[in-house]
Amino acid sequence: MEVMLIPLLILFFILVAGFGIENTFKILPPLIILGLLIYFLGWIAVKYFWIILPIWFISKLLSNKNKGSSSTYSRTYRRTNDDFFNSGSTNRTTYGGTFNSREEAEEFFRTFFGRGFGQGSTNTGGNTYSGYSGQNGSSSYQRTTNTYATDKSKYYTILGVSKNASQDEIRKTYHKLAKEHHPDKFVNSSDSEKKYHENKMKEINDAYENLTK
């Protein structure tokens, strides 16, 4: 007990020298409580060390075992709604999730989108589906379906060129059609004719932009 009092007295005088007597008495109660708490926990740790150590070791082993057996799988499917011939637009939505097993991941998406998923690409009603799967530890699995490719036949038709046309041919045809349908040539025309050539010019510009990317 006397051995413990000497360091406490030294600490007390250090606090008085650093903070003053009044401030020392203000912070002394919480310091005493903290010291008792540390002393009590230390006493328990030392006294029951032979029990605490095996419990900690077993929990560590179980934690590592669970971590190894609970590897998760991720799977993502991409859905593309192709509406080029109606609105000239493409909407792409990606669906994904993390699952406990590969089978669970594939079953989920097959239930959600149809039994054809995971067996190559699926095309239904203008929709193109594709997907890939992730890894589990050192072993990995991957399935990639057909890559989505934009159908550009519409743009070749608008410009009136073949699918084998060179970039130079496409550029020359574009300039020719642009001069032919430019709105400035139809300033004095009827509203319906102006509207027709404006829409035609938009189609030509859109086709040229997509074929020269």
mmCIF file of C-alpha atoms in Angstrom:
data_model
loop_
_atom_site.group_PDB
_atom_site.id
_atom_site.type_symbol
_atom_site.label_atom_id
_atom_site.label_comp_id
_atom_site.label_asym_id
_atom_site.label_seq_id
_atom_site.Cartn_x
_atom_site.Cartn_y
_atom_site.Cartn_z
ATOM 1 C CA MET A 1 0.000 0.000 0.000
ATOM 2 C CA GLU A 2 2.830 2.409 0.935
ATOM 3 C CA VAL A 3 4.528 1.624 -2.388
ATOM 4 C CA MET A 4 1.398 2.819 -4.228
ATOM 5 C CA LEU A 5 1.108 6.039 -2.183
ATOM 6 C CA ILE A 6 4.514 7.362 -3.254
ATOM 7 C CA PRO A 7 3.702 7.500 -7.026
ATOM 8 C CA LEU A 8 0.249 8.962 -6.228
ATOM 9 C CA LEU A 9 1.807 11.753 -4.150
ATOM 10 C CA ILE A 10 4.308 12.492 -6.902
ATOM 11 C CA LEU A 11 1.445 12.659 -9.435
ATOM 12 C CA PHE A 12 -0.521 14.963 -7.112
ATOM 13 C CA PHE A 13 2.362 17.439 -6.796
ATOM 14 C CA ILE A 14 2.885 17.385 -10.574
ATOM 15 C CA LEU A 15 -0.787 18.262 -11.097
ATOM 16 C CA VAL A 16 -0.603 21.071 -8.518
ATOM 17 C CA ALA A 17 2.490 22.485 -10.197
ATOM 18 C CA GLY A 18 0.901 22.289 -13.632
ATOM 19 C CA PHE A 19 -2.731 23.288 -13.002
ATOM 20 C CA GLY A 20 -2.788 24.950 -9.591
ATOM 21 C CA ILE A 21 -4.316 23.711 -6.336
ATOM 22 C CA GLU A 22 -7.934 24.653 -7.206
ATOM 23 C CA ASN A 23 -7.943 23.061 -10.665
ATOM 24 C CA THR A 24 -6.211 19.991 -9.284
ATOM 25 C CA PHE A 25 -9.006 19.406 -6.762
ATOM 26 C CA LYS A 26 -11.569 19.829 -9.581
ATOM 27 C CA ILE A 27 -10.044 17.166 -11.805
ATOM 28 C CA LEU A 28 -8.996 14.881 -8.952
ATOM 29 C CA PRO A 29 -12.362 13.019 -8.503
ATOM 30 C CA PRO A 30 -12.652 11.860 -12.149
ATOM 31 C CA LEU A 31 -8.964 10.904 -12.113
ATOM 32 C CA ILE A 32 -9.481 8.829 -8.963
ATOM 33 C CA ILE A 33 -12.497 7.075 -10.524
ATOM 34 C CA LEU A 34 -10.543 6.393 -13.722
ATOM 35 C CA GLY A 35 -7.595 5.087 -11.735
ATOM 36 C CA LEU A 36 -9.791 2.758 -9.681
ATOM 37 C CA LEU A 37 -11.452 1.475 -12.862
ATOM 38 C CA ILE A 38 -8.096 0.757 -14.506
ATOM 39 C CA TYR A 39 -6.839 -0.872 -11.309
ATOM 40 C CA PHE A 40 -9.956 -3.047 -11.028
ATOM 41 C CA LEU A 41 -9.833 -4.158 -14.688
ATOM 42 C CA GLY A 42 -6.114 -4.835 -14.414
ATOM 43 C CA TRP A 43 -6.672 -6.896 -11.281
ATOM 44 C CA ILE A 44 -9.319 -8.991 -13.084
ATOM 45 C CA ALA A 45 -7.084 -9.439 -16.150
ATOM 46 C CA VAL A 46 -4.154 -10.633 -14.034
ATOM 47 C CA LYS A 47 -6.182 -12.852 -11.698
ATOM 48 C CA TYR A 48 -8.231 -14.536 -14.446
ATOM 49 C CA PHE A 49 -5.593 -14.448 -17.184
ATOM 50 C CA TRP A 50 -5.635 -18.247 -17.511
ATOM 51 C CA ILE A 51 -9.372 -18.101 -18.363
ATOM 52 C CA ILE A 52 -9.386 -14.971 -20.552
ATOM 53 C CA LEU A 53 -6.532 -16.089 -22.840
ATOM 54 C CA PRO A 54 -8.122 -19.416 -23.986
ATOM 55 C CA ILE A 55 -11.481 -17.677 -24.542
ATOM 56 C CA TRP A 56 -9.813 -14.995 -26.688
ATOM 57 C CA PHE A 57 -7.841 -17.603 -28.643
ATOM 58 C CA ILE A 58 -10.941 -19.731 -29.369
ATOM 59 C CA SER A 59 -12.986 -16.698 -30.458
ATOM 60 C CA LYS A 60 -10.147 -15.680 -32.802
ATOM 61 C CA LEU A 61 -10.102 -19.127 -34.415
ATOM 62 C CA LEU A 62 -13.883 -19.155 -34.840
ATOM 63 C CA SER A 63 -13.799 -15.668 -36.342
ATOM 64 C CA ASN A 64 -11.187 -16.668 -38.931
ATOM 65 C CA LYS A 65 -13.105 -19.839 -39.757
ATOM 66 C CA ASN A 66 -16.361 -17.951 -40.308
ATOM 67 C CA LYS A 67 -14.560 -15.367 -42.412
ATOM 68 C CA GLY A 68 -13.222 -18.067 -44.692
ATOM 69 C CA SER A 69 -16.521 -19.941 -45.049
ATOM 70 C CA SER A 70 -18.739 -16.911 -45.530
ATOM 71 C CA SER A 71 -17.123 -15.594 -48.697
ATOM 72 C CA THR A 72 -19.719 -13.757 -50.698
ATOM 73 C CA TYR A 73 -20.431 -13.788 -54.392
ATOM 74 C CA SER A 74 -21.370 -10.756 -56.384
ATOM 75 C CA ARG A 75 -23.297 -10.903 -59.614
ATOM 76 C CA THR A 76 -24.395 -8.125 -61.898
ATOM 77 C CA TYR A 77 -26.750 -8.091 -64.848
ATOM 78 C CA ARG A 78 -27.095 -5.264 -67.298
ATOM 79 C CA ARG A 79 -30.370 -4.659 -69.075
ATOM 80 C CA THR A 80 -30.455 -2.506 -72.205
ATOM 81 C CA ASN A 81 -33.708 -1.311 -73.727
ATOM 82 C CA ASP A 82 -33.037 -0.727 -77.418
ATOM 83 C CA ASP A 83 -35.505 1.712 -78.965
ATOM 84 C CA PHE A 84 -33.409 3.152 -81.790
ATOM 85 C CA PHE A 85 -36.029 2.774 -84.485
ATOM 86 C CA ASN A 86 -38.747 4.537 -82.495
ATOM 87 C CA SER A 87 -37.017 7.241 -80.487
ATOM 88 C CA GLY A 88 -33.325 6.823 -81.307
ATOM 89 C CA SER A 89 -32.504 6.279 -77.644
ATOM 90 C CA THR A 90 -31.041 3.509 -75.516
ATOM 91 C CA ASN A 91 -31.767 3.022 -71.800
ATOM 92 C CA ARG A 92 -29.362 0.824 -69.838
ATOM 93 C CA THR A 93 -30.071 -0.409 -66.299
ATOM 94 C CA THR A 94 -27.670 -2.483 -64.191
ATOM 95 C CA TYR A 95 -28.908 -4.873 -61.496
ATOM 96 C CA GLY A 96 -26.517 -6.375 -58.935
ATOM 97 C CA GLY A 97 -26.217 -7.882 -55.488
ATOM 98 C CA THR A 98 -24.017 -9.856 -53.100
ATOM 99 C CA PHE A 99 -24.952 -13.417 -52.191
ATOM 100 C CA ASN A 100 -23.663 -16.260 -50.012
ATOM 101 C CA SER A 101 -23.099 -18.619 -52.934
ATOM 102 C CA ARG A 102 -22.910 -18.700 -56.695
ATOM 103 C CA GLU A 103 -26.062 -20.813 -56.879
ATOM 104 C CA GLU A 104 -27.993 -18.325 -54.761
ATOM 105 C CA ALA A 105 -26.910 -15.458 -57.014
ATOM 106 C CA GLU A 106 -27.907 -17.211 -60.233
ATOM 107 C CA GLU A 107 -31.204 -18.463 -58.808
ATOM 108 C CA PHE A 108 -32.133 -14.949 -57.709
ATOM 109 C CA PHE A 109 -31.593 -13.437 -61.147
ATOM 110 C CA ARG A 110 -33.273 -16.333 -62.932
ATOM 111 C CA THR A 111 -36.316 -15.924 -60.721
ATOM 112 C CA PHE A 112 -36.304 -12.163 -61.169
ATOM 113 C CA PHE A 113 -35.647 -11.981 -64.934
ATOM 114 C CA GLY A 114 -36.446 -15.448 -66.297
ATOM 115 C CA ARG A 115 -34.958 -18.943 -66.409
ATOM 116 C CA GLY A 116 -32.759 -18.091 -69.405
ATOM 117 C CA PHE A 117 -30.361 -15.960 -67.390
ATOM 118 C CA GLY A 118 -26.771 -17.138 -66.920
ATOM 119 C CA GLN A 119 -26.914 -19.214 -70.117
ATOM 120 C CA GLY A 120 -25.728 -16.668 -72.642
ATOM 121 C CA SER A 121 -27.480 -13.518 -73.764
ATOM 122 C CA THR A 122 -31.247 -13.250 -73.681
ATOM 123 C CA ASN A 123 -33.180 -11.072 -76.102
ATOM 124 C CA THR A 124 -36.834 -10.427 -75.458
ATOM 125 C CA GLY A 125 -39.000 -7.679 -76.895
ATOM 126 C CA GLY A 126 -36.067 -5.527 -77.952
ATOM 127 C CA ASN A 127 -34.301 -5.915 -74.599
ATOM 128 C CA THR A 128 -30.735 -7.217 -74.447
ATOM 129 C CA TYR A 129 -29.490 -8.771 -71.208
ATOM 130 C CA SER A 130 -25.891 -9.526 -70.309
ATOM 131 C CA GLY A 131 -24.048 -10.338 -67.098
ATOM 132 C CA TYR A 132 -20.904 -11.397 -65.292
ATOM 133 C CA SER A 133 -20.079 -12.960 -61.947
ATOM 134 C CA GLY A 134 -17.337 -12.345 -59.397
ATOM 135 C CA GLN A 135 -14.758 -14.234 -57.322
ATOM 136 C CA ASN A 136 -14.577 -16.349 -54.175
ATOM 137 C CA GLY A 137 -11.170 -16.445 -52.462
ATOM 138 C CA SER A 138 -8.542 -18.052 -54.657
ATOM 139 C CA SER A 139 -11.032 -19.743 -56.986
ATOM 140 C CA SER A 140 -12.862 -17.529 -59.406
ATOM 141 C CA TYR A 141 -15.644 -17.964 -61.901
ATOM 142 C CA GLN A 142 -16.730 -15.676 -64.661
ATOM 143 C CA ARG A 143 -19.325 -15.742 -67.395
ATOM 144 C CA THR A 144 -19.578 -12.991 -69.964
ATOM 145 C CA THR A 145 -22.443 -13.001 -72.422
ATOM 146 C CA ASN A 146 -22.615 -11.414 -75.830
ATOM 147 C CA THR A 147 -21.421 -7.835 -75.812
ATOM 148 C CA TYR A 148 -24.056 -5.256 -76.576
ATOM 149 C CA ALA A 149 -23.487 -3.582 -79.958
ATOM 150 C CA THR A 150 -25.414 -0.579 -81.255
ATOM 151 C CA ASP A 151 -27.415 -1.288 -84.398
ATOM 152 C CA LYS A 152 -26.322 1.437 -86.812
ATOM 153 C CA SER A 153 -28.309 0.253 -89.847
ATOM 154 C CA LYS A 154 -30.816 3.051 -89.248
ATOM 155 C CA TYR A 155 -28.128 5.700 -89.685
ATOM 156 C CA TYR A 156 -26.806 4.200 -92.918
ATOM 157 C CA THR A 157 -30.362 4.261 -94.281
ATOM 158 C CA ILE A 158 -30.860 7.919 -93.307
ATOM 159 C CA LEU A 159 -27.680 8.980 -95.105
ATOM 160 C CA GLY A 160 -28.365 6.644 -98.017
ATOM 161 C CA VAL A 161 -24.983 4.898 -97.899
ATOM 162 C CA SER A 162 -24.049 1.231 -97.672
ATOM 163 C CA LYS A 163 -22.840 -0.393 -94.461
ATOM 164 C CA ASN A 164 -19.413 -0.782 -96.056
ATOM 165 C CA ALA A 165 -19.100 2.935 -96.837
ATOM 166 C CA SER A 166 -15.827 4.572 -95.826
ATOM 167 C CA GLN A 167 -15.613 7.556 -93.484
ATOM 168 C CA ASP A 168 -14.812 9.763 -96.476
ATOM 169 C CA GLU A 169 -17.946 8.608 -98.330
ATOM 170 C CA ILE A 170 -20.074 9.178 -95.229
ATOM 171 C CA ARG A 171 -18.641 12.672 -94.792
ATOM 172 C CA LYS A 172 -19.250 13.647 -98.441
ATOM 173 C CA THR A 173 -22.813 12.329 -98.347
ATOM 174 C CA TYR A 174 -23.473 14.183 -95.113
ATOM 175 C CA HIS A 175 -22.316 17.526 -96.553
ATOM 176 C CA LYS A 176 -24.445 16.954 -99.660
ATOM 177 C CA LEU A 177 -27.596 16.192 -97.634
ATOM 178 C CA ALA A 178 -26.884 19.049 -95.204
ATOM 179 C CA LYS A 179 -26.802 21.539 -98.093
ATOM 180 C CA GLU A 180 -29.974 20.018 -99.524
ATOM 181 C CA HIS A 181 -32.016 20.213 -96.310
ATOM 182 C CA HIS A 182 -30.458 23.219 -94.536
ATOM 183 C CA PRO A 183 -33.250 25.351 -92.934
ATOM 184 C CA ASP A 184 -31.821 28.576 -94.400
ATOM 185 C CA LYS A 185 -32.906 27.424 -97.866
ATOM 186 C CA PHE A 186 -36.542 27.218 -96.786
ATOM 187 C CA VAL A 187 -37.060 30.519 -94.983
ATOM 188 C CA ASN A 188 -39.892 31.513 -97.316
ATOM 189 C CA SER A 189 -41.467 28.046 -97.506
ATOM 190 C CA SER A 190 -44.634 26.886 -95.765
ATOM 191 C CA ASP A 191 -44.552 25.905 -92.099
ATOM 192 C CA SER A 192 -45.041 22.222 -92.894
ATOM 193 C CA GLU A 193 -42.152 22.234 -95.372
ATOM 194 C CA LYS A 194 -39.912 24.073 -92.879
ATOM 195 C CA LYS A 195 -40.774 21.515 -90.215
ATOM 196 C CA TYR A 196 -40.022 18.617 -92.560
ATOM 197 C CA HIS A 197 -36.561 19.892 -93.464
ATOM 198 C CA GLU A 198 -35.766 20.778 -89.823
ATOM 199 C CA ASN A 199 -36.567 17.216 -88.747
ATOM 200 C CA LYS A 200 -34.651 15.839 -91.700
ATOM 201 C CA MET A 201 -31.615 17.921 -90.751
ATOM 202 C CA LYS A 202 -31.768 16.613 -87.181
ATOM 203 C CA GLU A 203 -31.854 13.017 -88.444
ATOM 204 C CA ILE A 204 -28.908 13.662 -90.779
ATOM 205 C CA ASN A 205 -26.823 15.246 -88.001
ATOM 206 C CA ASP A 206 -27.658 12.405 -85.608
ATOM 207 C CA ALA A 207 -26.792 9.745 -88.188
ATOM 208 C CA TYR A 208 -23.497 11.424 -89.090
ATOM 209 C CA GLU A 209 -22.532 11.782 -85.432
ATOM 210 C CA ASN A 210 -23.178 8.094 -84.703
ATOM 211 C CA LEU A 211 -21.388 6.819 -87.805
ATOM 212 C CA THR A 212 -18.248 8.889 -87.261
ATOM 213 C CA LYS A 213 -17.677 8.166 -83.541
#
